[in-house]
Every structure is written in C-alpha cells, then in structure tokens.
Coordinates of C-alpha atoms and ligand atoms in Angstrom, one line a residue:
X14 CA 0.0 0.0 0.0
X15 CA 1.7 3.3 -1.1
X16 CA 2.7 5.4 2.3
X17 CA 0.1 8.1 2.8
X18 CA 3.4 10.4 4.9
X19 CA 5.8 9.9 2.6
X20 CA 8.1 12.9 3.3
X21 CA 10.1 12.7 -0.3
X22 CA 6.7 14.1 -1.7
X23 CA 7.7 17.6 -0.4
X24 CA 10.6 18.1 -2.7
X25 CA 9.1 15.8 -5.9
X26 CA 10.0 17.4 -8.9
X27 CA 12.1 15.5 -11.5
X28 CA 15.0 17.1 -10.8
X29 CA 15.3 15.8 -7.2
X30 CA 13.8 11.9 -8.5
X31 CA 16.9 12.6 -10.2
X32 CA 19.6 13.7 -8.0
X33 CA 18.2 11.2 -5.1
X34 CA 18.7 7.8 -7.4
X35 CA 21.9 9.1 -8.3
X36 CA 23.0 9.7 -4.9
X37 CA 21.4 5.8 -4.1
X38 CA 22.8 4.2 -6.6
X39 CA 26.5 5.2 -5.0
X40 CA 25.3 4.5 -1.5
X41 CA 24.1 1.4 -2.5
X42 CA 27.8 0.9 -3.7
X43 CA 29.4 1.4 -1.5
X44 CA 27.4 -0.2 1.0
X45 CA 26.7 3.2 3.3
X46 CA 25.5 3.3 6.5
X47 CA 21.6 2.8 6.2
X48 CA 20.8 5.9 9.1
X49 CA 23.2 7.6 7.0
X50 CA 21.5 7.2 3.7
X51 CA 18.2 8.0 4.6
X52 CA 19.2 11.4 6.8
X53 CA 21.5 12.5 3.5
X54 CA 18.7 11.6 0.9
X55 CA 16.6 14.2 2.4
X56 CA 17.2 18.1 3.0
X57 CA 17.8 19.3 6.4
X58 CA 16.1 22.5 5.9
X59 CA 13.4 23.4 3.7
X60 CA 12.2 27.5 3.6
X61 CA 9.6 28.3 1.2
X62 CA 8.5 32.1 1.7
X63 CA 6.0 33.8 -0.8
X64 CA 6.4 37.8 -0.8
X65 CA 4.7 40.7 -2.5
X66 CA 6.0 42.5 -5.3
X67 CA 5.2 45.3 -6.8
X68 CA 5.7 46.2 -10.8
X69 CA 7.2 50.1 -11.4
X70 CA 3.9 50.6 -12.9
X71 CA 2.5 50.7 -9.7
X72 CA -1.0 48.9 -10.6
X73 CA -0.3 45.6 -9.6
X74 CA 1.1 43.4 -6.4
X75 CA 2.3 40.1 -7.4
X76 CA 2.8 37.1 -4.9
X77 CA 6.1 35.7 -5.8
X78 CA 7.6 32.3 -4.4
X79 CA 11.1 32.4 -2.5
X80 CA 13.1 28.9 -1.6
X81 CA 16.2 28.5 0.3
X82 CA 17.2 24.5 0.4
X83 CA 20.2 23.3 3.5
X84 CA 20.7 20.3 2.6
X85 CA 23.7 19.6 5.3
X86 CA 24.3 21.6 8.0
X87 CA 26.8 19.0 9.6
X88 CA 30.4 20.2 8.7
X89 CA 30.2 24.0 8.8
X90 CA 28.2 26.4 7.3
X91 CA 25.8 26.0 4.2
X92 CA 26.8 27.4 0.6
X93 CA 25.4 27.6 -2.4
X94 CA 23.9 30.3 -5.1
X95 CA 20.6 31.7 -5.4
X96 CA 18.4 31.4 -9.1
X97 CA 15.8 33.5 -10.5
X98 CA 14.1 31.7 -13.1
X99 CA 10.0 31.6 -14.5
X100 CA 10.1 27.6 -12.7
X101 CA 12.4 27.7 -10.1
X102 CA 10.3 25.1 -7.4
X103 CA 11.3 23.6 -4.1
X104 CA 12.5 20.0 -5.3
X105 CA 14.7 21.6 -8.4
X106 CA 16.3 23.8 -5.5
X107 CA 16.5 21.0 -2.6
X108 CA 18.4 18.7 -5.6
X109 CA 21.0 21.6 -6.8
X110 CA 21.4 21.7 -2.3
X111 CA 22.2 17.8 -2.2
X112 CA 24.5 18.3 -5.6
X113 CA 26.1 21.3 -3.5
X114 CA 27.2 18.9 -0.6
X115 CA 28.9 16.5 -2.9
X116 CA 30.6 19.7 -4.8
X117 CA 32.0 21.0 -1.4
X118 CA 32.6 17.5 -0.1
X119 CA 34.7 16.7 -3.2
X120 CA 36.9 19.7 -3.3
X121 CA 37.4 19.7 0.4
X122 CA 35.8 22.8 1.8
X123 CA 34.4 23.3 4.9
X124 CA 31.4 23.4 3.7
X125 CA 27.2 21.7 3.4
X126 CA 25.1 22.6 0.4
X127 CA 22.1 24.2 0.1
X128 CA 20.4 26.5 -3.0
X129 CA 17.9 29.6 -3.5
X130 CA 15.6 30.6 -5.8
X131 CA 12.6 32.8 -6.5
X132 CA 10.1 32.0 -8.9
X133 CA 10.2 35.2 -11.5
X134 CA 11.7 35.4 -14.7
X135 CA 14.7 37.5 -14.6
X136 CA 14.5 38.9 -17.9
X137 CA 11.1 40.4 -17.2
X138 CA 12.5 42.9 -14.7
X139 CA 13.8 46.1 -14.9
X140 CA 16.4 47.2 -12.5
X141 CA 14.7 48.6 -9.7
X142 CA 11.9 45.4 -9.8
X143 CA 15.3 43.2 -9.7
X144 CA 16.5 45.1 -6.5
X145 CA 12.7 45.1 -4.6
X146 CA 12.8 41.9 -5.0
X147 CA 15.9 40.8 -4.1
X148 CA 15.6 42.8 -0.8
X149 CA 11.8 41.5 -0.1
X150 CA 13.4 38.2 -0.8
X151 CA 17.0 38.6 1.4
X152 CA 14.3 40.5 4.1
X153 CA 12.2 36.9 4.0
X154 CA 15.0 34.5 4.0
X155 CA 17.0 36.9 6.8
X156 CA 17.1 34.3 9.5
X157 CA 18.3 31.3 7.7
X158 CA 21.2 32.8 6.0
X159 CA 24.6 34.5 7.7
X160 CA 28.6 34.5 7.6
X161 CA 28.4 31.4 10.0
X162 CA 25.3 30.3 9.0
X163 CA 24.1 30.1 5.0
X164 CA 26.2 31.8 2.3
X165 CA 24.5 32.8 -0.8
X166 CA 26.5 33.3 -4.4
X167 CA 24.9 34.0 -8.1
X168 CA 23.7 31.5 -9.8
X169 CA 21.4 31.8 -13.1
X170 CA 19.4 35.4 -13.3
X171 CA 21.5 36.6 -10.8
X172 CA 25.2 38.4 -10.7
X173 CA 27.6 40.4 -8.8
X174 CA 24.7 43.4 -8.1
X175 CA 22.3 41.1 -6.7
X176 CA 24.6 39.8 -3.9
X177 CA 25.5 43.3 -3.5
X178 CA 21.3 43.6 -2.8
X179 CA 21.5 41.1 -0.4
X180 CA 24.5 41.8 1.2
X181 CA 23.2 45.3 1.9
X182 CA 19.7 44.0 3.1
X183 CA 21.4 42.1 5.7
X184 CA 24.1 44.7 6.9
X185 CA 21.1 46.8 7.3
X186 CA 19.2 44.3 9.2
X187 CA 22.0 43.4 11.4
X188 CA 23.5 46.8 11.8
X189 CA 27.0 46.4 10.2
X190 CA 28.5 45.7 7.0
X191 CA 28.8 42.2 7.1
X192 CA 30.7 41.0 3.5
X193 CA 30.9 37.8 4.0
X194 CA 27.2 37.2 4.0
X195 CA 27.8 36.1 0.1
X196 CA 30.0 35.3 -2.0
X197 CA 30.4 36.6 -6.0
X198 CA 29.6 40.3 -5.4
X199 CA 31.4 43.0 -6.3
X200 CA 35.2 43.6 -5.3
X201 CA 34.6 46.7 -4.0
X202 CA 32.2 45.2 -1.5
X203 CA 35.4 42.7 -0.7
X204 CA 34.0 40.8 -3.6
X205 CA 37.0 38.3 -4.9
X206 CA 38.9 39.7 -8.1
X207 CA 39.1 36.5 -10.1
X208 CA 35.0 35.1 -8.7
X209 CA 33.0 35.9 -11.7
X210 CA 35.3 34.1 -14.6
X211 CA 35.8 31.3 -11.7
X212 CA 33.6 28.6 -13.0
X213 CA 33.8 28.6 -16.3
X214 CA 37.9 29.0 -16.0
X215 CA 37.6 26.0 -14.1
X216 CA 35.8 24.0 -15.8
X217 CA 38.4 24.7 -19.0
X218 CA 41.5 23.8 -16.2
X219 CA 39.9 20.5 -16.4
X220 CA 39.7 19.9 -20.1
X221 CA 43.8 19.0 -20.3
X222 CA 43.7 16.4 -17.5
X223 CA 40.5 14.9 -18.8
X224 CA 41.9 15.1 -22.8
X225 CA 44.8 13.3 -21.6
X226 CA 42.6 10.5 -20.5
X227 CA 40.9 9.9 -24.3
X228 CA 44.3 10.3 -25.7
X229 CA 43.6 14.3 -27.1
X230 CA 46.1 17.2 -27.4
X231 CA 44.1 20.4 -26.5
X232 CA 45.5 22.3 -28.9
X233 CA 43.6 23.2 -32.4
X234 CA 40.8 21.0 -30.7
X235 CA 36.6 22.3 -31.3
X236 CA 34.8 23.1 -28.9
X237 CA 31.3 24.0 -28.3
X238 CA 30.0 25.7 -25.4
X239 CA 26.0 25.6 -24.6
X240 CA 25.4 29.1 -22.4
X241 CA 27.1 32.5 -23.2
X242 CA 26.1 33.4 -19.3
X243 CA 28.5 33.8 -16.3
X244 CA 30.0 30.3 -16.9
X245 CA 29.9 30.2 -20.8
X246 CA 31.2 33.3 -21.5
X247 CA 34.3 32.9 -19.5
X248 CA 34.7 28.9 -20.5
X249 CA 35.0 30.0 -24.0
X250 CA 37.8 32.8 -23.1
X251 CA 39.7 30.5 -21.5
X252 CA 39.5 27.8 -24.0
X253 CA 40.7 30.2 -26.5
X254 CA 43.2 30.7 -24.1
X255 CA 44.8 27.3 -23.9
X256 CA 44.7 27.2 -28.1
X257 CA 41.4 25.7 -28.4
X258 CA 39.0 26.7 -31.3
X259 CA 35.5 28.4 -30.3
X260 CA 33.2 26.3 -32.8
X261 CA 30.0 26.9 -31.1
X262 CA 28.6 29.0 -28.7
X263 CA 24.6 29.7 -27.9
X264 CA 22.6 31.5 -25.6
X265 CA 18.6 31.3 -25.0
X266 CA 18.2 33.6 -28.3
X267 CA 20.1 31.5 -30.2
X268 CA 23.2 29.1 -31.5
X269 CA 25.9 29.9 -33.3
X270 CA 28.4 27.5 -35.2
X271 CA 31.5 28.5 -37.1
X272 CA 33.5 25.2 -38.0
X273 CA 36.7 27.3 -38.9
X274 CA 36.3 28.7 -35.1
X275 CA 34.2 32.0 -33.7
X276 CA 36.6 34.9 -32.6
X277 CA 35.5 35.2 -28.7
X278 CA 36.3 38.9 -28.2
X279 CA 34.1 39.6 -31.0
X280 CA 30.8 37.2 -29.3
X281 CA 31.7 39.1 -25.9
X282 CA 31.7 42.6 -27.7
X283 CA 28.6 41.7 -29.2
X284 CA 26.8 40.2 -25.8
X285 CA 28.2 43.6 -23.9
X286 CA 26.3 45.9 -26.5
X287 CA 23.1 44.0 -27.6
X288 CA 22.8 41.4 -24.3
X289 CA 22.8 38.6 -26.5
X290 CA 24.0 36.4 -29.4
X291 CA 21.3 37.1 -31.9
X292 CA 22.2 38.5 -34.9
X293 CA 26.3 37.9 -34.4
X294 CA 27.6 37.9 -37.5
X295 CA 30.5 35.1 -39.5
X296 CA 28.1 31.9 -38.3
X297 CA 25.5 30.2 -38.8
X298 CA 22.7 30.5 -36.7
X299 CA 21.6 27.0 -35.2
X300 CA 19.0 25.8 -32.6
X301 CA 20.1 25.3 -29.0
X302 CA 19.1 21.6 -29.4
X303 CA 21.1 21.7 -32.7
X304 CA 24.2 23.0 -31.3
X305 CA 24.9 20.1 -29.2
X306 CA 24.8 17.5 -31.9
X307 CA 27.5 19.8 -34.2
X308 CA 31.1 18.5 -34.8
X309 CA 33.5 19.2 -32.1
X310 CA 35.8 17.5 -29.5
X311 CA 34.5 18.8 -26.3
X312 CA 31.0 19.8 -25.3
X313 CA 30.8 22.5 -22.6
X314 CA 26.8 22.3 -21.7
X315 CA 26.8 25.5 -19.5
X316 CA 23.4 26.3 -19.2
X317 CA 20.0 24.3 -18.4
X318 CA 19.9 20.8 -16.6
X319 CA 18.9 18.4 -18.8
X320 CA 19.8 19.1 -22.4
X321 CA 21.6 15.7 -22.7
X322 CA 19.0 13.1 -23.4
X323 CA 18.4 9.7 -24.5
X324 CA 16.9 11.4 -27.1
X325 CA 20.3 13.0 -28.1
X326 CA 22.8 11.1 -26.3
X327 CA 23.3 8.8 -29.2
X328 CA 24.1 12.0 -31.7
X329 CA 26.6 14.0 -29.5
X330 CA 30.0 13.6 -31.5
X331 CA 32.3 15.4 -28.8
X332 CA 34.9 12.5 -27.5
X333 CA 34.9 14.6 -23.9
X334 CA 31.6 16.4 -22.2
X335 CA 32.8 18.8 -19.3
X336 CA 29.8 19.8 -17.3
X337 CA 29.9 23.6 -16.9
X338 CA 26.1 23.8 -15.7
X339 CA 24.6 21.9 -13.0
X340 CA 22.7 18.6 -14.0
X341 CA 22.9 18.9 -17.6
X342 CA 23.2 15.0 -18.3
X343 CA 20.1 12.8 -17.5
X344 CA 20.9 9.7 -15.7
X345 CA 20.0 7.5 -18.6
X346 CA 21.7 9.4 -21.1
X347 CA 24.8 9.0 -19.0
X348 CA 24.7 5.6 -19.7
X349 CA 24.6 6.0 -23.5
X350 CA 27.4 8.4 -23.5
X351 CA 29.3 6.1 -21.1
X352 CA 28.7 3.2 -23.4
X353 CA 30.0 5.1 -26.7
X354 CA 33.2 6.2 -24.8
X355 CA 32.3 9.3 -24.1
X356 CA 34.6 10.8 -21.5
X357 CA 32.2 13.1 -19.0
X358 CA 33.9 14.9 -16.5
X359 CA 31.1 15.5 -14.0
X360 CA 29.4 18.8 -13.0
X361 CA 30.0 18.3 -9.4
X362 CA 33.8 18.3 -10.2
X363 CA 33.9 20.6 -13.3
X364 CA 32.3 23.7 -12.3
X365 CA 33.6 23.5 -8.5
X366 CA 35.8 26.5 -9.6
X367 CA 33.0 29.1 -8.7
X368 CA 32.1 27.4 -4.8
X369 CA 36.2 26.9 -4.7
X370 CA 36.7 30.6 -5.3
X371 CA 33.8 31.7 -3.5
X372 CA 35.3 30.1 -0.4
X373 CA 38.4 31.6 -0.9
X374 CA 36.5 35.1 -0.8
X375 CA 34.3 34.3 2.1
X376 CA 37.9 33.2 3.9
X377 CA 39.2 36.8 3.1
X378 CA 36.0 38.5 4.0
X379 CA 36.3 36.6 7.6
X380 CA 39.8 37.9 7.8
X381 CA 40.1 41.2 6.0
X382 CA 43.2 40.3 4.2
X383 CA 43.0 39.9 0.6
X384 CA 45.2 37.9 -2.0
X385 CA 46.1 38.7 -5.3
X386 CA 44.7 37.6 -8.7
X387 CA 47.5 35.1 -9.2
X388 CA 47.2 33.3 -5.5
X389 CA 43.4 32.5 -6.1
X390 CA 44.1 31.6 -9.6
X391 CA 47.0 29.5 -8.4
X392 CA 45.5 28.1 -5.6
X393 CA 42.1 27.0 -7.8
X394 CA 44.1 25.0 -10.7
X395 CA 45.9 23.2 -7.3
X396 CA 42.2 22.7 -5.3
X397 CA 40.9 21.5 -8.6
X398 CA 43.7 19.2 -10.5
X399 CA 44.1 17.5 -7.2
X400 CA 40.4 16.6 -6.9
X401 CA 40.6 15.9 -10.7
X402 CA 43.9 13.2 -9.9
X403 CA 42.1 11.7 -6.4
X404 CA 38.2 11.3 -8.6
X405 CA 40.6 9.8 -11.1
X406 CA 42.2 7.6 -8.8
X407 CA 38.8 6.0 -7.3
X408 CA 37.6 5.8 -10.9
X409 CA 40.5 3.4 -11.8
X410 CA 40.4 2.0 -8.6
X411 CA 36.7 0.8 -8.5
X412 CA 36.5 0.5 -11.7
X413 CA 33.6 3.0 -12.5
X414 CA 33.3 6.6 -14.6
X415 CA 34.2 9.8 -12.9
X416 CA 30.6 10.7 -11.8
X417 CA 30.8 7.9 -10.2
X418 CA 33.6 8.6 -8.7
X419 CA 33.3 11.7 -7.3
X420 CA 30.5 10.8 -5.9
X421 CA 31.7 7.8 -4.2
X422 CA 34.5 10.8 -2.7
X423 CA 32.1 13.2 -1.7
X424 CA 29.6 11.1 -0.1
X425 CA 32.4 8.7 1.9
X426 CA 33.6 12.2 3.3
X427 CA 29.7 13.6 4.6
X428 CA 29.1 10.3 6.0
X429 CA 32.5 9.7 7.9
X430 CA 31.7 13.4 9.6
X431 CA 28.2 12.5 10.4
X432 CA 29.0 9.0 11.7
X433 CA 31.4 10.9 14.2
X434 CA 29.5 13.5 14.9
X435 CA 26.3 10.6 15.9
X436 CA 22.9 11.8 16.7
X437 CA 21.4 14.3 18.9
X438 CA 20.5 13.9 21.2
Ligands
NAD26 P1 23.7 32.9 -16.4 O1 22.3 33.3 -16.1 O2 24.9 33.8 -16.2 O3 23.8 32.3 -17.9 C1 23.0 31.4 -18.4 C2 23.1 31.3 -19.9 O4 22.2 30.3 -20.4 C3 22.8 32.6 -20.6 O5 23.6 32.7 -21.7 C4 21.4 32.3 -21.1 O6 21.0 33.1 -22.2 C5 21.4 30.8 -21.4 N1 20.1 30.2 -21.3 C6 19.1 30.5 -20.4 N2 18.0 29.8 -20.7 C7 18.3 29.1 -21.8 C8 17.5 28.2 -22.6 N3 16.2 27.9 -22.3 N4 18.1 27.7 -23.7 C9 19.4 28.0 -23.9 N5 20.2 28.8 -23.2 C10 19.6 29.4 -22.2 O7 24.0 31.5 -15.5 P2 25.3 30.9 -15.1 O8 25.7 31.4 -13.8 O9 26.3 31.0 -16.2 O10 24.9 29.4 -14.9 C11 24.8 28.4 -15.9 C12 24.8 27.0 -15.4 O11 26.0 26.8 -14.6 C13 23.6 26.7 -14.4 O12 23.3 25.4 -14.5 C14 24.3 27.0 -13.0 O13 23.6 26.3 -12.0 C15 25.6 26.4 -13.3 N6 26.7 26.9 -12.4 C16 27.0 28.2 -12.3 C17 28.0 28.6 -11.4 C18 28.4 30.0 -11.3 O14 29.4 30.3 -10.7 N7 27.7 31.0 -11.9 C19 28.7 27.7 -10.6 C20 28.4 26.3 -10.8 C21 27.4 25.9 -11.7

C-alpha cells in the first residue's frame, strides 16, 4: 500500500527523482550506512517564503515564491547560489542543495550545500523590480542565511549586483556591514577579483587532465560551449586561451556554429552591446538543441539541466563532455554516452571553480586580508587538478566513470563526519 506520509513528496520534482537515485545508486555501492543514507537523501532544511511585489507601474502586487534549500548543515556552514528563473520550485532547489554537498565535499571545503531561488523570470524585470525583490526576498530569508550560518552566491538570473542587494539587506538588518554574507559580489564590496570568470575557468583547467585521459592534445581541438552566461562566456575565453577553437557557442536567443572557429572577443563585444547572441555575425545561426549534436571534440553544456537526453545522447559527437552547468546530463543518457566512450567529466567536479573561489572570498572577508589575482588563480588550478587526480584515482580504482567517482569521494567524506558527529540527542 503506497505510504500516505511519505516525506520525499515535499521536494518531488524530477529534478530531485533525479539527483536522489543518483546519490542511491553510489550508496548502494558502496554499502553506506543505512541511518546515513536515509538522513542524506533528504534536505535538512526546507524554507519556502512567498512575498509581495510590486511592478514600477505601480498597478499591480504580485505574490512571488522564494526557496532556500540546506541540505547539510553538519560540517560547517551552508553554501550555495541563489536562481531566478519563471520555474524555479522547491524540489529543483533541494536537488542543486544535495548536488552542493557533494561539490564541497569533493573539493574539500568546509562546507554543506544548500540553494535559493525565487520564482520570476529575470528577464522580465527592470532594474529597480530586480533590486525590490531581491531585498523583499534577502528580508524573508533573513534568518536562515549569515557568515556562520548560510552563504548565498549567483547562480542563473542573478550576478555580482544582486549579492551586492542582499549583502546590503542584511548589513542593514544586522546593523553592520557584514561582507561575507555572500559570495560573487562586487570587489569593492570585498567581492574576490578572479569570482565571476571562476567557473567557467575551471571548468576549461579541467579539459587538459581529462583530454589526456581519451588520448587528445588540446591544442587546435573544437569546442562547443551551450550558455554564453556567467559560466559560458568565460569557459570559451579561457579555452581560447589554452589554443582551443570556439566552434560553437549559444545562448537562450540563439546558437551559433563556425567550424573554422568563432573569434570570442568579438561574441563578448557583441553580448556587452546587444545582451545577447542574436544577430552575431560570421556563423550560422543554429537551434540550441542543434548546437549540441555539431562536430566538435569537447562539449561545454553550460546552461540548463537536462539538455543531454536519450533522445540526443546517441548524436553527441564530442569525444569529452565537461559539465559547466549543474545537472545537464540525465541519468539515462549517461549511460549511453558512457557506453559510446564518451569521457564526462562530471558537474560536481567541473564547475567547482565558482564554490572553490567563493570560499576563498568568504575566507578573506572573515579575515580582512586579501590575495592577489594570481594566488586565487594559483591556488584554484591546485584545489581543482588535485580533486581531478584523487576522482581519477577511485575511478581506476573501483573501476567506474568519474561521476561515479566523485560521488563515491564526496559522499564517503559527509558520511565519515556524520558518523562521528552521531545523533542528537
Ligand atoms: P547565467 O544566467 O549567467 O547564464 C545562463 C546562460 O544560459 C545565458 O547565456 C542564457 O541566455 C542561457 N540560457 C538560459 N536559458 C536558456 C535556454 N532555455 N536555452 C538555452 N540557453 C539558455 O547563468 P550561469 O551562472 O552561467 O549558470 C549556468 C549554469 O551553470 C547553471 O546550470 C548553473 O547552475 C551552473 N553553475 C553556475 C556557477 C556560477 O558560478 N555561476 C557555478 C556552478 C554551476
């Protein structure tokens, strides 16, 4: 008979089905604790707020919804970013949380995961609606988030000026200026120098290792790159960077695919004066579903979960996937990819740059001492080719691919700390 309190049905949503049979299948694997299993497959705090809003027009109030998702609140305080997007829900937030605590887990920071969002679409908003409701939202969420507590960052529809919002909301609140309240704002807030390009660099740092592991020299080597956002922009500068050639490159208006390679200054020119790819001249303009089935070598999904399918997995013709968005690979499509030698470097590895470096800035916030550009950069590549080599390691090791892996790393390291810690009371 199906369980009429059946907790899980608070965060349903695909996204969560998703994130809790991955993290299942690896418990199962590695034969976890079963108290330990069941308190990790669920979130340990769930805040749903709805606020008023109103429009500059004046006429109408809205009711929008607000989430903030700690998923672990065991080894430190909680990070993660916060989205604004038209279907943001509770169970796609409480699943980007769990994938949070695996991310900090695997990397080694002091960290638990958890995830924000309100449900608005970003792009409907002009500046001052962006700001009310990031402060009615920050005003709402006030008691759940702090320097020792829950640190908020950007994620998608939000940037550097909306942690700016929030970290003046709460100064106000509390009296003080208190910086390190979030992570990826502004430098002149104490904002790190190198945060916003963090992700997407990472995620490129990543692509040698992983190339060496299929046999591929980076250099001259396509690459397409799904997202022309915080992480997509910057991936595609640094690929260009390490001698790679820009093939494709899309954002929601559009794709764009140039096999001789797309000059990136001129796609970031473009984006800074018109906001988005539409219209960019020297390519061919191509559906977002359309760009990830183009020849390349390396597929850089950095935008939406769930772009790669079993309904595309089979047509994907990059030798190496390097997960700059979160979830972008279904579970099942995994498999195909896996099966056709597809190397995948995971999401929860690859795009650990941005939570890597937004520790580092919540670290120099605590402290008031800051480091320079090439100490954050330097430390990153370290934090990150070292969780690339140990993932690697366990891969080889167990004999499984490197989501696997990782996940086998970041969930041995949460339970060993809430084995210790035991239960209260
Ligand atoms: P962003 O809002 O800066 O950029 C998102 C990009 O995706 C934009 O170019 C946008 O036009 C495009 N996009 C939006 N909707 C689309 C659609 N329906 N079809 C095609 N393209 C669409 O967001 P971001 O910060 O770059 O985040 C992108 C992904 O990376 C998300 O999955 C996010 O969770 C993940 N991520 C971001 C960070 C970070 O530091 N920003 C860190 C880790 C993971």
């Amino acid at each position: 008979m199906e369980s009429t309190f059946d907790i899980d049905r608070e965060w349903d949503s695909p996204t969560y089905r998703e994130a809790v049979a991955q993290f299942e299948r690896v418990a199962e694997l590695i034969n976890l604790d079963d108290n330990v299993q069941e308190r990790l497959r669920k979130p340990q705090r769930s805040t749903i707020v709805t606020f008023p809003f109103r429009r500059d027009d004046y006429s109408d109030v809205d009711t929008l919804y607000g989430y903030r998702v700690q998923h672990l609140l065991t080894m430190g305080p909680t990070k993660g970013g916060i989205r604004y997007a038209p279907d943001v829900n509770l169970g796609e937030v409480a699943a980007l949380a769990m994938l949070m605590t695996w991310k900090c887990a695997i990397v080694g920071l002091p960290f638990g995961g958890s995830k924000g969002g309100v449900r608005v679409d970003p792009m409907g908003l002009s500046r001052a609606e962006a700001q009310r409701v990031t402060r009615r939202y920050t005003a709402e969420i006030i008691n759940v988030i702090g320097p020792n507590k829950d640190i908020p960052a950007p994620d998608m529809g939000t940037n550097e000026q909306t942690m700016a919002w929030i970290m003046d909301t709460y100064s106000q609140h509390v009296g003080h200026a208190v910086p390190a309240v979030v992570t990826g704002k502004p430098p002149a807030l104490g904002g790190s120098i190198a945060r916003r390009e963090a992700t997407g660099r990472g995620v490129v740092t990543l692509i040698p290792p992983a190339a060496h592991q299929v046999n591929m020299a980076v250099e001259g080597k396509r690459v397409i790159i799904q997202g022309f956002g915080n992480v997509g922009r910057y991936a595609a500068i640094a690929a260009e960077e390490i001698g790679m050639k820009v093939v494709g490159v899309s954002d929601i208006s559009t794709g764009l695919y140039n096999g001789q390679g797309l000059e990136v200054s001129k796609l970031t020119d473009w984006v800074d004066q018109r906001t988005f790819l539409r219209g960019f001249p020297d390519a061919e303009e191509v559906s977002n579903e359309g760009l990830l089935e183009l020849p390349c070598d390396v597929l850089i999904p950095a935008a939406l979960q769930g772009v790669i399918t079993k309904a595309n997995a089979d047509r994907i013709e990059a030798r190496l996937i390097v997960e700059g968005a979160n979830s972008p690979t279904t579970m099942e499509a995994d498999e195909i990819l896996r099966d056709r030698g597809v190397f995948t470097v995971p999401d929860i590895l690859a795009n650990a740059g941005g939570v890597t470096v937004s520790y580092f800035e919540w670290v120099q916030d605590l402290q008031n001492y800051f480091w320079s550009e090439n100490e954050i950069v330097g430390r990153l590549r370290e934090i990150l080719h070292r969780a690339f080599d140990e993932v690697l390691a366990i891969a080889q090791q167990e004999g499984v691919d490197l989501r696997t892996a990782a996940l086998i790393k970041g969930i041995r390291r949460v339970a060993a700390a809430k084995l210790v810690r035991g239960v209260y009371p």
